[in-house]
C-alpha cells in the first residue's frame, strides 16, 4: 500500500470517527423541548447534582396541562425568605421577586423553586432536566455549552477529513486554473 492511499484511508477513518463522536454526544447528552414557541436544549441531571440558579424543565405535571420552567432558588438546609417582594437566601439578598411572603428552610431531598405560578418546594427527583440552552425573547440566549460546541465542531470536521483529498484536488485545480490566466489589464 502506498503512502498516498494510506493517508486517504487514515483521513476517512478519522472523519468517520469524528462524525460518530459528534452524534454520540448529541444523542446521549441532550434532549430538545419546546415551550411557548421557544426551543430548549436539556441535559439529564441526577438529583444530587442540582445546583442553585439552574433552570429546570418540568414536563406536564399531572395537575396541569402545560409544561413549565423552574429556577432553583435554594437547596437542602438553605433558609429562603421573601419580604416585600424581595428574596434573601441564608440572610443575603438574591435576584427574583415573589408574590407572597415566604420563610422556608428547605428539607433534605427538596429544592425551593420559582416559576411563573410563584414559588414552591419540590422533590429534587422532579428536577431531572436542566435547561442548558434556549431561544427566547424574554431573556438573552446563552452561549452553547462546551460539550455541544465540541460536538458541532466534530460534525463539521468529520466530512472535511473524509473528503480532504477531494477538497485538496479541487483547490489545486482552481489554483492552477487561475495561474494560467493573465491579470486583468495586463495587455
Coordinates of N, CA, C and O in Angstrom, one line a residue:
X1 N 0.9 -1.2 0.0 CA 0.0 0.0 0.0 C 0.9 1.2 0.0 O 1.8 1.4 0.8
X2 N 0.6 2.2 -0.9 CA 1.5 3.3 -1.0 C 1.1 4.4 0.1 O 0.0 4.3 0.6
X3 N 1.9 5.4 0.3 CA 1.7 6.4 1.3 C 0.5 7.2 1.1 O -0.3 7.6 2.0
X4 N 0.2 7.5 -0.2 CA -1.0 8.4 -0.5 C -2.3 7.6 -0.2 O -3.2 8.2 0.4
X5 N -2.3 6.4 -0.5 CA -3.5 5.6 -0.3 C -3.7 5.4 1.3 O -4.8 5.5 1.8
X6 N -2.6 5.2 2.0 CA -2.7 5.0 3.4 C -3.2 6.3 4.1 O -4.0 6.3 5.0
X7 N -2.7 7.5 3.6 CA -3.1 8.7 4.1 C -4.6 8.9 3.9 O -5.4 9.4 4.8
X8 N -5.1 8.6 2.7 CA -6.5 8.7 2.4 C -7.4 7.9 3.3 O -8.4 8.3 3.8
X9 N -7.0 6.6 3.6 CA -7.7 5.8 4.4 C -7.7 6.3 5.9 O -8.7 6.3 6.5
X10 N -6.6 6.8 6.3 CA -6.5 7.4 7.7 C -7.4 8.6 7.8 O -8.1 8.8 8.8
X11 N -7.4 9.5 6.8 CA -8.3 10.7 6.8 C -9.7 10.3 6.9 O -10.5 10.9 7.6
X12 N -10.1 9.3 6.0 CA -11.5 8.9 6.0 C -11.9 8.2 7.3 O -13.0 8.5 7.8
X13 N -11.0 7.4 7.9 CA -11.3 6.8 9.2 C -11.5 7.9 10.3 O -12.4 7.9 11.1
X14 N -10.6 8.9 10.3 CA -10.7 10.0 11.2 C -12.0 10.8 11.1 O -12.6 11.2 12.0
X15 N -12.4 11.0 9.8 CA -13.6 11.7 9.5 C -14.8 10.9 10.1 O -15.7 11.5 10.7
X16 N -14.8 9.6 9.9 CA -16.0 8.8 10.3 C -16.0 8.8 11.9 O -17.1 8.9 12.5
X17 N -14.8 8.7 12.5 CA -14.8 8.7 14.0 C -15.3 10.0 14.5 O -16.0 10.1 15.5
X18 N -14.9 11.1 13.9 CA -15.3 12.5 14.3 C -16.8 12.6 14.2 O -17.4 13.1 15.2
X19 N -17.4 12.2 13.1 CA -18.8 12.3 13.0 C -19.5 11.4 14.0 O -20.5 11.8 14.6
X20 N -19.0 10.2 14.2 CA -19.6 9.3 15.2 C -19.6 9.8 16.6 O -20.6 9.8 17.3
X21 N -18.4 10.4 17.0 CA -18.3 11.0 18.3 C -19.3 12.2 18.4 O -19.9 12.4 19.5
X22 N -19.4 13.0 17.4 CA -20.3 14.2 17.4 C -21.7 13.8 17.6 O -22.4 14.3 18.5
X23 N -22.1 12.8 16.9 CA -23.5 12.3 17.0 C -23.7 11.6 18.4 O -24.8 11.7 19.0
X24 N -22.7 10.9 18.9 CA -22.8 10.2 20.2 C -23.1 11.3 21.3 O -23.9 11.1 22.2
X25 N -22.4 12.4 21.2 CA -22.6 13.5 22.2 C -24.0 14.0 22.1 O -24.7 14.2 23.1
X26 N -24.4 14.3 20.9 CA -25.8 14.9 20.7 C -26.9 13.9 21.1 O -27.8 14.3 21.7
X27 N -26.7 12.6 20.8 CA -27.8 11.7 21.0 C -27.9 11.2 22.5 O -28.9 10.9 22.9
X28 N -26.8 11.2 23.2 CA -26.8 10.7 24.5 C -26.8 11.8 25.6 O -27.1 11.6 26.7
X29 N -26.5 13.0 25.2 CA -26.3 14.1 26.2 C -27.5 15.0 26.3 O -27.7 15.7 27.3
X30 N -28.3 15.2 25.2 CA -29.2 16.3 25.2 C -30.6 15.9 24.7 O -30.7 14.9 23.9
X31 N -31.6 16.6 25.1 CA -32.9 16.4 24.5 C -33.5 17.8 24.1 O -33.1 18.8 24.8
X32 N -34.3 17.8 23.1 CA -34.9 19.1 22.7 C -36.3 19.2 23.1 O -37.0 18.1 23.1
X33 N -36.7 20.3 23.6 CA -38.1 20.5 24.0 C -38.6 21.8 23.4 O -37.8 22.7 23.1
X34 N -39.9 22.0 23.4 CA -40.4 23.4 23.0 C -41.4 23.8 24.1 O -42.0 23.0 24.7
X35 N -41.3 25.1 24.4 CA -42.2 25.6 25.4 C -42.5 27.0 24.9 O -41.7 27.9 24.8
X36 N -43.8 27.3 24.7 CA -44.3 28.6 24.3 C -43.4 29.1 23.1 O -42.9 30.2 23.1
X37 N -43.3 28.3 22.1 CA -42.5 28.6 20.8 C -41.0 28.8 21.0 O -40.3 29.3 20.1
X38 N -40.5 28.6 22.2 CA -39.0 28.6 22.4 C -38.5 27.2 22.3 O -39.1 26.2 22.8
X39 N -37.3 27.1 21.8 CA -36.6 25.8 21.7 C -35.7 25.7 22.9 O -34.9 26.6 23.2
X40 N -35.8 24.6 23.6 CA -35.0 24.3 24.8 C -34.1 23.1 24.5 O -34.5 22.1 23.9
X41 N -32.9 23.2 25.0 CA -32.0 22.0 25.0 C -31.7 21.7 26.4 O -31.3 22.5 27.3
X42 N -32.1 20.4 26.8 CA -32.0 20.0 28.2 C -30.9 18.9 28.3 O -30.6 18.2 27.4
X43 N -30.4 18.8 29.5 CA -29.4 17.8 29.8 C -29.9 17.0 31.1 O -30.4 17.7 32.0
X44 N -29.9 15.7 31.0 CA -30.3 15.0 32.2 C -29.4 15.2 33.4 O -28.2 15.3 33.2
X45 N -29.9 15.3 34.6 CA -29.1 15.6 35.7 C -29.7 14.8 36.9 O -30.9 14.6 37.0
X46 N -28.8 14.2 37.7 CA -29.2 13.5 38.9 C -29.6 14.5 40.0 O -29.1 15.6 40.0
X47 N -30.4 14.0 40.9 CA -30.9 14.9 41.9 C -29.8 15.5 42.8 O -29.8 16.7 43.1
X48 N -28.7 14.7 43.0 CA -27.6 15.2 43.8 C -26.8 16.3 43.1 O -25.9 16.9 43.7
X49 N -27.0 16.4 41.8 CA -26.2 17.4 41.0 C -26.9 18.7 40.7 O -26.4 19.6 40.1
X50 N -28.2 18.8 41.2 CA -28.9 20.0 41.0 C -28.2 21.2 41.8 O -27.8 21.0 43.0
X51 N -28.1 22.3 41.2 CA -27.5 23.5 41.9 C -28.4 24.7 41.9 O -29.2 24.9 41.0
X52 N -28.1 25.6 42.8 CA -28.9 26.9 42.9 C -28.7 27.6 41.6 O -27.6 27.7 41.0
X53 N -29.7 28.3 41.2 CA -29.6 29.2 40.0 C -30.0 28.5 38.7 O -30.2 29.1 37.7
X54 N -29.9 27.2 38.7 CA -30.2 26.4 37.4 C -31.7 26.6 37.1 O -32.6 26.7 37.9
X55 N -32.0 26.5 35.8 CA -33.3 26.4 35.3 C -33.6 25.0 34.9 O -32.8 24.3 34.2
X56 N -34.7 24.4 35.3 CA -35.1 23.1 35.0 C -36.4 23.0 34.3 O -37.4 23.8 34.6
X57 N -36.5 22.1 33.3 CA -37.7 21.9 32.6 C -38.6 20.9 33.3 O -38.1 19.8 33.7
X58 N -39.8 21.2 33.6 CA -40.7 20.3 34.2 C -41.8 20.0 33.2 O -42.5 20.8 32.8
X59 N -41.8 18.7 32.8 CA -42.9 18.3 31.8 C -44.2 18.6 32.4 O -44.4 19.2 33.4
X60 N -45.2 18.1 31.7 CA -46.6 18.4 32.1 C -46.9 17.7 33.4 O -47.1 16.4 33.4
X61 N -47.0 18.4 34.5 CA -47.4 17.7 35.7 C -48.8 17.2 35.7 O -49.6 17.8 35.0
X62 N -49.2 16.2 36.5 CA -50.5 15.6 36.5 C -51.6 16.6 36.7 O -52.7 16.5 36.1
X63 N -51.4 17.7 37.5 CA -52.5 18.6 37.8 C -52.6 19.7 36.8 O -53.5 20.6 37.0
X64 N -51.8 19.8 35.8 CA -51.8 20.9 34.8 C -51.8 20.3 33.4 O -51.6 19.1 33.2
X65 N -52.0 21.2 32.4 CA -52.0 20.7 31.0 C -50.8 21.5 30.3 O -50.8 21.5 29.1
X66 N -49.9 22.0 31.0 CA -48.9 22.8 30.4 C -47.5 22.6 31.1 O -47.4 22.6 32.3
X67 N -46.5 22.4 30.3 CA -45.1 22.3 30.9 C -44.6 23.6 31.3 O -45.1 24.6 30.8
X68 N -43.6 23.7 32.2 CA -43.1 25.0 32.6 C -41.6 24.8 33.1 O -41.1 23.7 33.2
X69 N -41.0 26.0 33.3 CA -39.6 26.0 33.8 C -39.6 26.5 35.2 O -40.4 27.3 35.6
X70 N -38.6 25.9 35.9 CA -38.5 26.3 37.3 C -37.0 26.7 37.6 O -36.1 26.0 37.1
X71 N -36.8 27.8 38.3 CA -35.4 28.2 38.7 C -35.2 27.8 40.1 O -36.0 28.1 41.0
X72 N -34.1 27.0 40.3 CA -33.8 26.5 41.6 C -33.2 27.7 42.5 O -32.2 28.3 42.1
X73 N -33.9 28.0 43.5 CA -33.5 29.2 44.4 C -32.7 28.7 45.6 O -31.8 29.4 46.1
X74 N -33.1 27.5 46.2 CA -32.5 27.1 47.4 C -32.5 25.6 47.5 O -33.4 24.9 46.9
X75 N -31.5 25.0 48.2 CA -31.4 23.6 48.4 C -31.5 23.2 49.8 O -31.5 24.0 50.7
X76 N -31.4 21.9 50.1 CA -31.5 21.4 51.5 C -30.6 22.1 52.4 O -29.4 22.4 52.2
X77 N -31.2 22.5 53.6 CA -30.5 23.3 54.6 C -30.5 24.8 54.4 O -30.3 25.5 55.4
X78 N -30.9 25.3 53.2 CA -30.9 26.7 53.0 C -32.2 27.3 53.6 O -33.2 26.7 53.6
X79 N -32.1 28.5 54.1 CA -33.3 29.3 54.5 C -33.5 30.4 53.5 O -32.6 31.2 53.3
X80 N -34.7 30.3 52.9 CA -35.0 31.3 51.9 C -36.3 32.1 52.4 O -37.2 31.5 53.0
X81 N -36.2 33.4 52.4 CA -37.3 34.3 52.8 C -37.6 35.3 51.8 O -36.8 35.6 50.9
X82 N -38.8 35.7 51.8 CA -39.3 36.8 51.0 C -40.1 37.8 51.8 O -41.0 37.4 52.5
X83 N -39.7 39.0 51.8 CA -40.4 40.1 52.5 C -40.5 41.2 51.5 O -39.5 41.6 50.8
X84 N -41.7 41.8 51.4 CA -42.0 42.9 50.5 C -41.5 42.7 49.1 O -41.0 43.5 48.4
X85 N -41.7 41.4 48.6 CA -41.4 41.1 47.2 C -40.0 40.8 46.9 O -39.6 40.6 45.7
X86 N -39.1 40.8 47.9 CA -37.6 40.5 47.6 C -37.1 39.3 48.4 O -37.5 39.1 49.6
X87 N -36.3 38.5 47.7 CA -35.8 37.3 48.3 C -34.5 37.5 49.1 O -33.7 38.4 48.7
X88 N -34.3 36.7 50.1 CA -33.0 36.6 50.7 C -32.7 35.1 50.9 O -33.6 34.3 51.1
X89 N -31.4 34.7 50.7 CA -31.0 33.3 50.8 C -30.0 33.3 51.9 O -28.9 33.9 51.8
X90 N -30.3 32.6 53.0 CA -29.4 32.5 54.1 C -28.9 33.9 54.6 O -27.8 34.1 54.9
X91 N -29.9 34.8 54.5 CA -29.7 36.2 55.0 C -29.1 37.2 54.0 O -28.9 38.3 54.3
X92 N -28.8 36.7 52.8 CA -28.2 37.6 51.8 C -29.2 37.8 50.6 O -29.8 36.8 50.2
X93 N -29.3 39.0 50.1 CA -30.2 39.3 49.0 C -29.9 38.5 47.8 O -28.7 38.3 47.4
X94 N -30.9 38.0 47.1 CA -30.7 37.3 45.8 C -31.8 37.8 44.8 O -32.8 38.4 45.2
X95 N -31.5 37.6 43.5 CA -32.4 38.1 42.4 C -33.7 37.3 42.5 O -33.7 36.1 42.9
X96 N -34.7 37.9 42.1 CA -36.0 37.3 42.0 C -37.0 38.1 42.7 O -36.7 38.9 43.5
X97 N -38.3 37.9 42.4 CA -39.3 38.5 43.1 C -40.4 37.5 43.4 O -40.6 36.5 42.7
X98 N -41.1 37.7 44.5 CA -42.1 36.7 44.9 C -43.4 37.4 45.2 O -43.5 38.6 45.6
X99 N -44.5 36.8 44.9 CA -45.8 37.3 45.0 C -46.3 37.4 46.5 O -47.2 38.1 46.8
X100 N -45.7 36.5 47.3 CA -46.2 36.5 48.7 C -45.0 36.3 49.7 O -43.9 35.8 49.2
X101 N -45.2 36.6 50.9 CA -44.1 36.4 51.9 C -43.9 34.9 52.1 O -44.8 34.1 52.1
X102 N -42.6 34.6 52.3 CA -42.2 33.2 52.4 C -41.1 33.2 53.5 O -40.2 34.1 53.5
X103 N -41.0 32.1 54.3 CA -39.9 31.9 55.2 C -39.8 30.4 55.3 O -40.6 29.7 56.0
X104 N -38.9 29.8 54.5 CA -38.8 28.3 54.4 C -37.3 27.9 54.6 O -36.4 28.5 54.1
X105 N -37.2 26.8 55.4 CA -35.9 26.1 55.5 C -36.1 24.8 54.7 O -37.0 24.0 55.0
X106 N -35.3 24.7 53.6 CA -35.5 23.6 52.7 C -35.1 22.2 53.3 O -34.0 22.1 53.9
X107 N -35.9 21.3 53.3 CA -35.7 19.9 53.8 C -34.8 19.1 52.9 O -34.7 19.4 51.7
X108 N -34.1 18.1 53.5 CA -33.3 17.2 52.6 C -34.1 16.6 51.5 O -35.3 16.2 51.7
X109 N -33.5 16.4 50.3 CA -34.2 15.8 49.2 C -35.1 16.8 48.5 O -35.9 16.4 47.6
X110 N -35.1 18.1 48.8 CA -36.0 19.0 48.2 C -35.3 20.2 47.7 O -34.1 20.4 48.0
X111 N -36.0 21.0 46.9 CA -35.4 22.3 46.4 C -36.6 23.3 46.5 O -37.7 23.0 46.3
X112 N -36.2 24.6 46.7 CA -37.2 25.7 46.6 C -37.0 26.3 45.2 O -35.9 26.6 44.8
X113 N -38.1 26.4 44.5 CA -38.1 26.8 43.1 C -39.0 28.0 42.9 O -40.0 28.2 43.6
X114 N -38.7 28.7 41.8 CA -39.5 29.9 41.4 C -40.0 29.6 39.9 O -39.1 29.2 39.1
X115 N -41.2 29.8 39.6 CA -41.7 29.7 38.3 C -42.8 30.7 38.0 O -43.0 31.6 38.8
X116 N -43.5 30.6 36.9 CA -44.5 31.6 36.5 C -45.6 31.7 37.5 O -46.3 32.7 37.7
X117 N -45.9 30.5 38.2 CA -47.0 30.5 39.1 C -46.6 31.0 40.5 O -47.5 31.3 41.3
X118 N -45.3 31.2 40.8 CA -44.9 31.7 42.0 C -43.7 30.9 42.5 O -42.8 30.6 41.8
X119 N -43.8 30.4 43.8 CA -42.7 29.7 44.4 C -43.3 28.4 45.1 O -44.4 28.4 45.4
X120 N -42.4 27.4 45.2 CA -42.8 26.2 45.8 C -41.6 25.4 46.3 O -40.5 25.6 45.8
X121 N -41.8 24.4 47.1 CA -40.8 23.4 47.5 C -41.2 22.1 46.7 O -42.3 21.7 46.8
X122 N -40.2 21.6 46.0 CA -40.4 20.4 45.2 C -39.4 19.3 45.6 O -38.3 19.6 46.0
X123 N -39.7 18.1 45.3 CA -38.7 17.0 45.4 C -37.7 17.2 44.3 O -38.0 17.5 43.2
X124 N -36.4 16.9 44.7 CA -35.3 17.0 43.7 C -35.5 16.1 42.5 O -35.1 16.4 41.4
X125 N -36.1 15.0 42.8 CA -36.3 14.0 41.7 C -37.2 14.6 40.5 O -37.1 14.1 39.4
X126 N -38.0 15.6 40.8 CA -38.7 16.2 39.8 C -37.9 17.1 38.8 O -38.3 17.5 37.8
X127 N -36.7 17.4 39.3 CA -35.8 18.4 38.5 C -34.8 17.6 37.7 O -33.6 17.9 37.8
X128 N -35.2 16.7 36.9 CA -34.3 15.8 36.2 C -33.7 16.4 34.9 O -32.8 15.8 34.3
X129 N -34.3 17.5 34.4 CA -33.9 18.0 33.1 C -33.5 19.5 33.2 O -34.3 20.4 33.3
X130 N -32.2 19.7 33.3 CA -31.6 21.1 33.4 C -31.6 21.7 32.0 O -31.1 21.1 31.0
X131 N -32.1 22.9 31.9 CA -32.0 23.7 30.6 C -30.6 24.2 30.5 O -30.1 25.0 31.3
X132 N -29.9 23.8 29.4 CA -28.5 24.3 29.1 C -28.4 25.3 28.0 O -27.4 26.0 27.9
X133 N -29.5 25.4 27.2 CA -29.5 26.4 26.1 C -31.0 26.6 25.7 O -31.8 25.7 25.8
X134 N -31.3 27.8 25.3 CA -32.7 28.1 24.9 C -32.7 29.2 23.9 O -31.8 30.1 23.9
X135 N -33.8 29.3 23.1 CA -34.1 30.5 22.4 C -35.1 31.2 23.2 O -35.7 30.7 24.2
X136 N -35.4 32.4 22.9 CA -36.5 33.1 23.6 C -36.3 34.6 23.6 O -35.2 35.1 23.4
X137 N -37.4 35.3 23.7 CA -37.3 36.7 23.6 C -37.3 37.4 24.9 O -36.8 38.5 25.0
X138 N -37.7 36.7 26.0 CA -37.8 37.4 27.3 C -36.5 37.4 28.0 O -36.3 38.2 28.9
X139 N -35.5 36.5 27.7 CA -34.2 36.5 28.3 C -33.2 36.3 27.2 O -33.5 35.8 26.1
X140 N -31.9 36.7 27.4 CA -30.9 36.5 26.5 C -30.5 35.1 26.2 O -30.5 34.3 27.2
X141 N -30.3 34.7 25.0 CA -30.0 33.3 24.7 C -28.5 33.1 25.1 O -27.6 33.8 24.7
X142 N -28.3 32.1 26.0 CA -26.9 31.8 26.5 C -26.1 31.2 25.4 O -26.6 30.7 24.4
X143 N -24.8 31.2 25.6 CA -23.9 30.5 24.6 C -24.1 29.0 24.7 O -24.6 28.5 25.8
X144 N -23.8 28.3 23.6 CA -24.0 26.8 23.7 C -23.0 26.3 24.7 O -21.9 26.8 24.8
X145 N -23.4 25.2 25.4 CA -22.4 24.5 26.3 C -21.2 24.0 25.6 O -21.3 23.6 24.4
X146 N -20.1 24.0 26.2 CA -18.8 23.5 25.6 C -18.9 22.1 25.0 O -18.4 21.9 23.9
X147 N -19.6 21.2 25.7 CA -19.8 19.8 25.1 C -20.5 19.8 23.8 O -20.2 19.1 22.9
X148 N -21.6 20.7 23.7 CA -22.3 20.8 22.5 C -21.5 21.5 21.4 O -21.6 21.0 20.2
X149 N -20.8 22.5 21.7 CA -19.9 23.2 20.8 C -18.9 22.2 20.2 O -18.7 22.1 19.0
X150 N -18.3 21.4 21.1 CA -17.4 20.4 20.6 C -18.0 19.4 19.7 O -17.4 18.9 18.7
X151 N -19.2 18.9 20.0 CA -20.0 18.0 19.1 C -20.2 18.6 17.7 O -20.0 18.0 16.7
X152 N -20.6 19.9 17.7 CA -20.8 20.6 16.4 C -19.5 20.7 15.6 O -19.5 20.4 14.4
X153 N -18.4 21.0 16.3 CA -17.1 21.0 15.6 C -16.7 19.7 15.0 O -16.3 19.6 13.9
X154 N -17.0 18.6 15.8 CA -16.7 17.3 15.2 C -17.6 16.9 14.0 O -17.1 16.3 13.1
X155 N -18.8 17.4 14.1 CA -19.7 17.1 12.9 C -19.3 17.9 11.7 O -19.6 17.4 10.6
X156 N -18.7 19.0 11.8 CA -18.2 19.8 10.7 C -16.9 19.2 10.2 O -16.6 19.1 9.0
X157 N -16.0 18.9 11.2 CA -14.7 18.5 10.9 C -14.7 17.1 10.2 O -13.9 16.8 9.3
X158 N -15.6 16.2 10.6 CA -15.6 14.8 10.1 C -15.7 14.8 8.6 O -14.9 14.2 7.9
X159 N -16.7 15.4 8.0 CA -16.8 15.4 6.5 C -15.6 16.1 5.8 O -15.2 15.6 4.7
X160 N -15.1 17.1 6.4 CA -13.9 17.7 5.8 C -12.7 16.8 5.8 O -12.0 16.7 4.8
X161 N -12.5 16.0 6.9 CA -11.5 15.0 6.9 C -11.8 13.9 5.9 O -10.9 13.4 5.1
X162 N -13.0 13.4 5.9 CA -13.4 12.3 5.0 C -13.1 12.7 3.5 O -12.7 11.8 2.7
X163 N -13.5 13.9 3.1 CA -13.3 14.3 1.8 C -12.1 15.2 1.5 O -12.0 15.9 0.6
X164 N -11.1 15.1 2.4 CA -9.9 16.0 2.4 C -9.2 15.9 1.1 O -8.8 16.9 0.5
X165 N -9.0 14.7 0.6 CA -8.3 14.5 -0.7 C -9.0 15.1 -1.9 O -8.4 15.8 -2.7
X166 N -10.3 15.0 -1.9 CA -11.1 15.6 -2.9 C -11.1 17.1 -2.8 O -11.0 17.8 -3.9
X167 N -11.2 17.7 -1.6 CA -11.2 19.1 -1.4 C -9.8 19.6 -1.9 O -9.7 20.7 -2.5
X168 N -8.7 19.0 -1.5 CA -7.4 19.4 -1.9 C -7.2 19.4 -3.4 O -6.6 20.3 -4.0
X169 N -7.8 18.4 -4.1 CA -7.7 18.3 -5.5 C -8.5 19.5 -6.2 O -8.0 20.1 -7.1
X170 N -9.7 19.8 -5.6 CA -10.4 21.0 -6.1 C -9.7 22.3 -6.0 O -9.7 23.1 -6.9
X171 N -9.1 22.4 -4.8 CA -8.3 23.7 -4.5 C -7.2 23.8 -5.5 O -6.9 24.8 -6.0
X172 N -6.5 22.7 -5.7 CA -5.3 22.6 -6.6 C -5.7 22.9 -8.0 O -5.1 23.7 -8.7
X173 N -6.9 22.4 -8.4 CA -7.3 22.6 -9.8 C -7.7 24.1 -10.0 O -7.4 24.7 -11.0
X174 N -8.4 24.6 -9.0 CA -8.8 26.0 -9.1 C -7.6 26.9 -9.1 O -7.5 27.9 -9.8
X175 N -6.6 26.6 -8.3 CA -5.3 27.4 -8.2 C -4.6 27.3 -9.5 O -4.1 28.3 -10.0
X176 N -4.5 26.2 -10.1 CA -3.8 26.0 -11.4 C -4.5 26.7 -12.5 O -3.9 27.2 -13.5
X177 N -5.8 26.7 -12.5 CA -6.6 27.4 -13.5 C -6.4 28.9 -13.4 O -6.4 29.5 -14.5
X178 N -6.3 29.4 -12.3 CA -6.0 30.9 -12.1 C -4.6 31.2 -12.5 O -4.3 32.3 -13.0
X179 N -3.7 30.3 -12.3 CA -2.3 30.6 -12.5 C -2.0 30.8 -14.0 O -1.1 31.6 -14.4
X180 N -2.8 30.2 -14.9 CA -2.6 30.3 -16.3 C -3.2 31.5 -16.9 O -3.0 31.9 -18.1
X181 N -4.0 32.2 -16.2 CA -4.7 33.4 -16.7 C -3.9 34.7 -16.5 O -3.3 34.8 -15.4
X182 N -3.9 35.6 -17.5 CA -3.2 36.8 -17.3 C -4.0 37.8 -16.4 O -5.2 37.7 -16.5
X183 N -3.4 38.6 -15.6 CA -4.1 39.5 -14.7 C -4.9 40.5 -15.6 O -4.5 40.8 -16.7
X184 N -6.1 40.9 -15.1 CA -6.9 41.9 -15.8 C -6.1 43.2 -16.0 O -5.5 43.7 -15.1
X185 N -6.1 43.7 -17.2 CA -5.4 45.0 -17.5 C -4.0 44.8 -17.8 O -3.2 45.8 -17.9
X186 N -3.5 43.5 -18.0 CA -2.1 43.3 -18.3 C -1.8 43.5 -19.8 O -0.6 43.5 -20.2
X187 N -2.8 43.6 -20.7 CA -2.5 43.8 -22.1 C -2.0 45.2 -22.4 O -2.3 46.2 -22.3

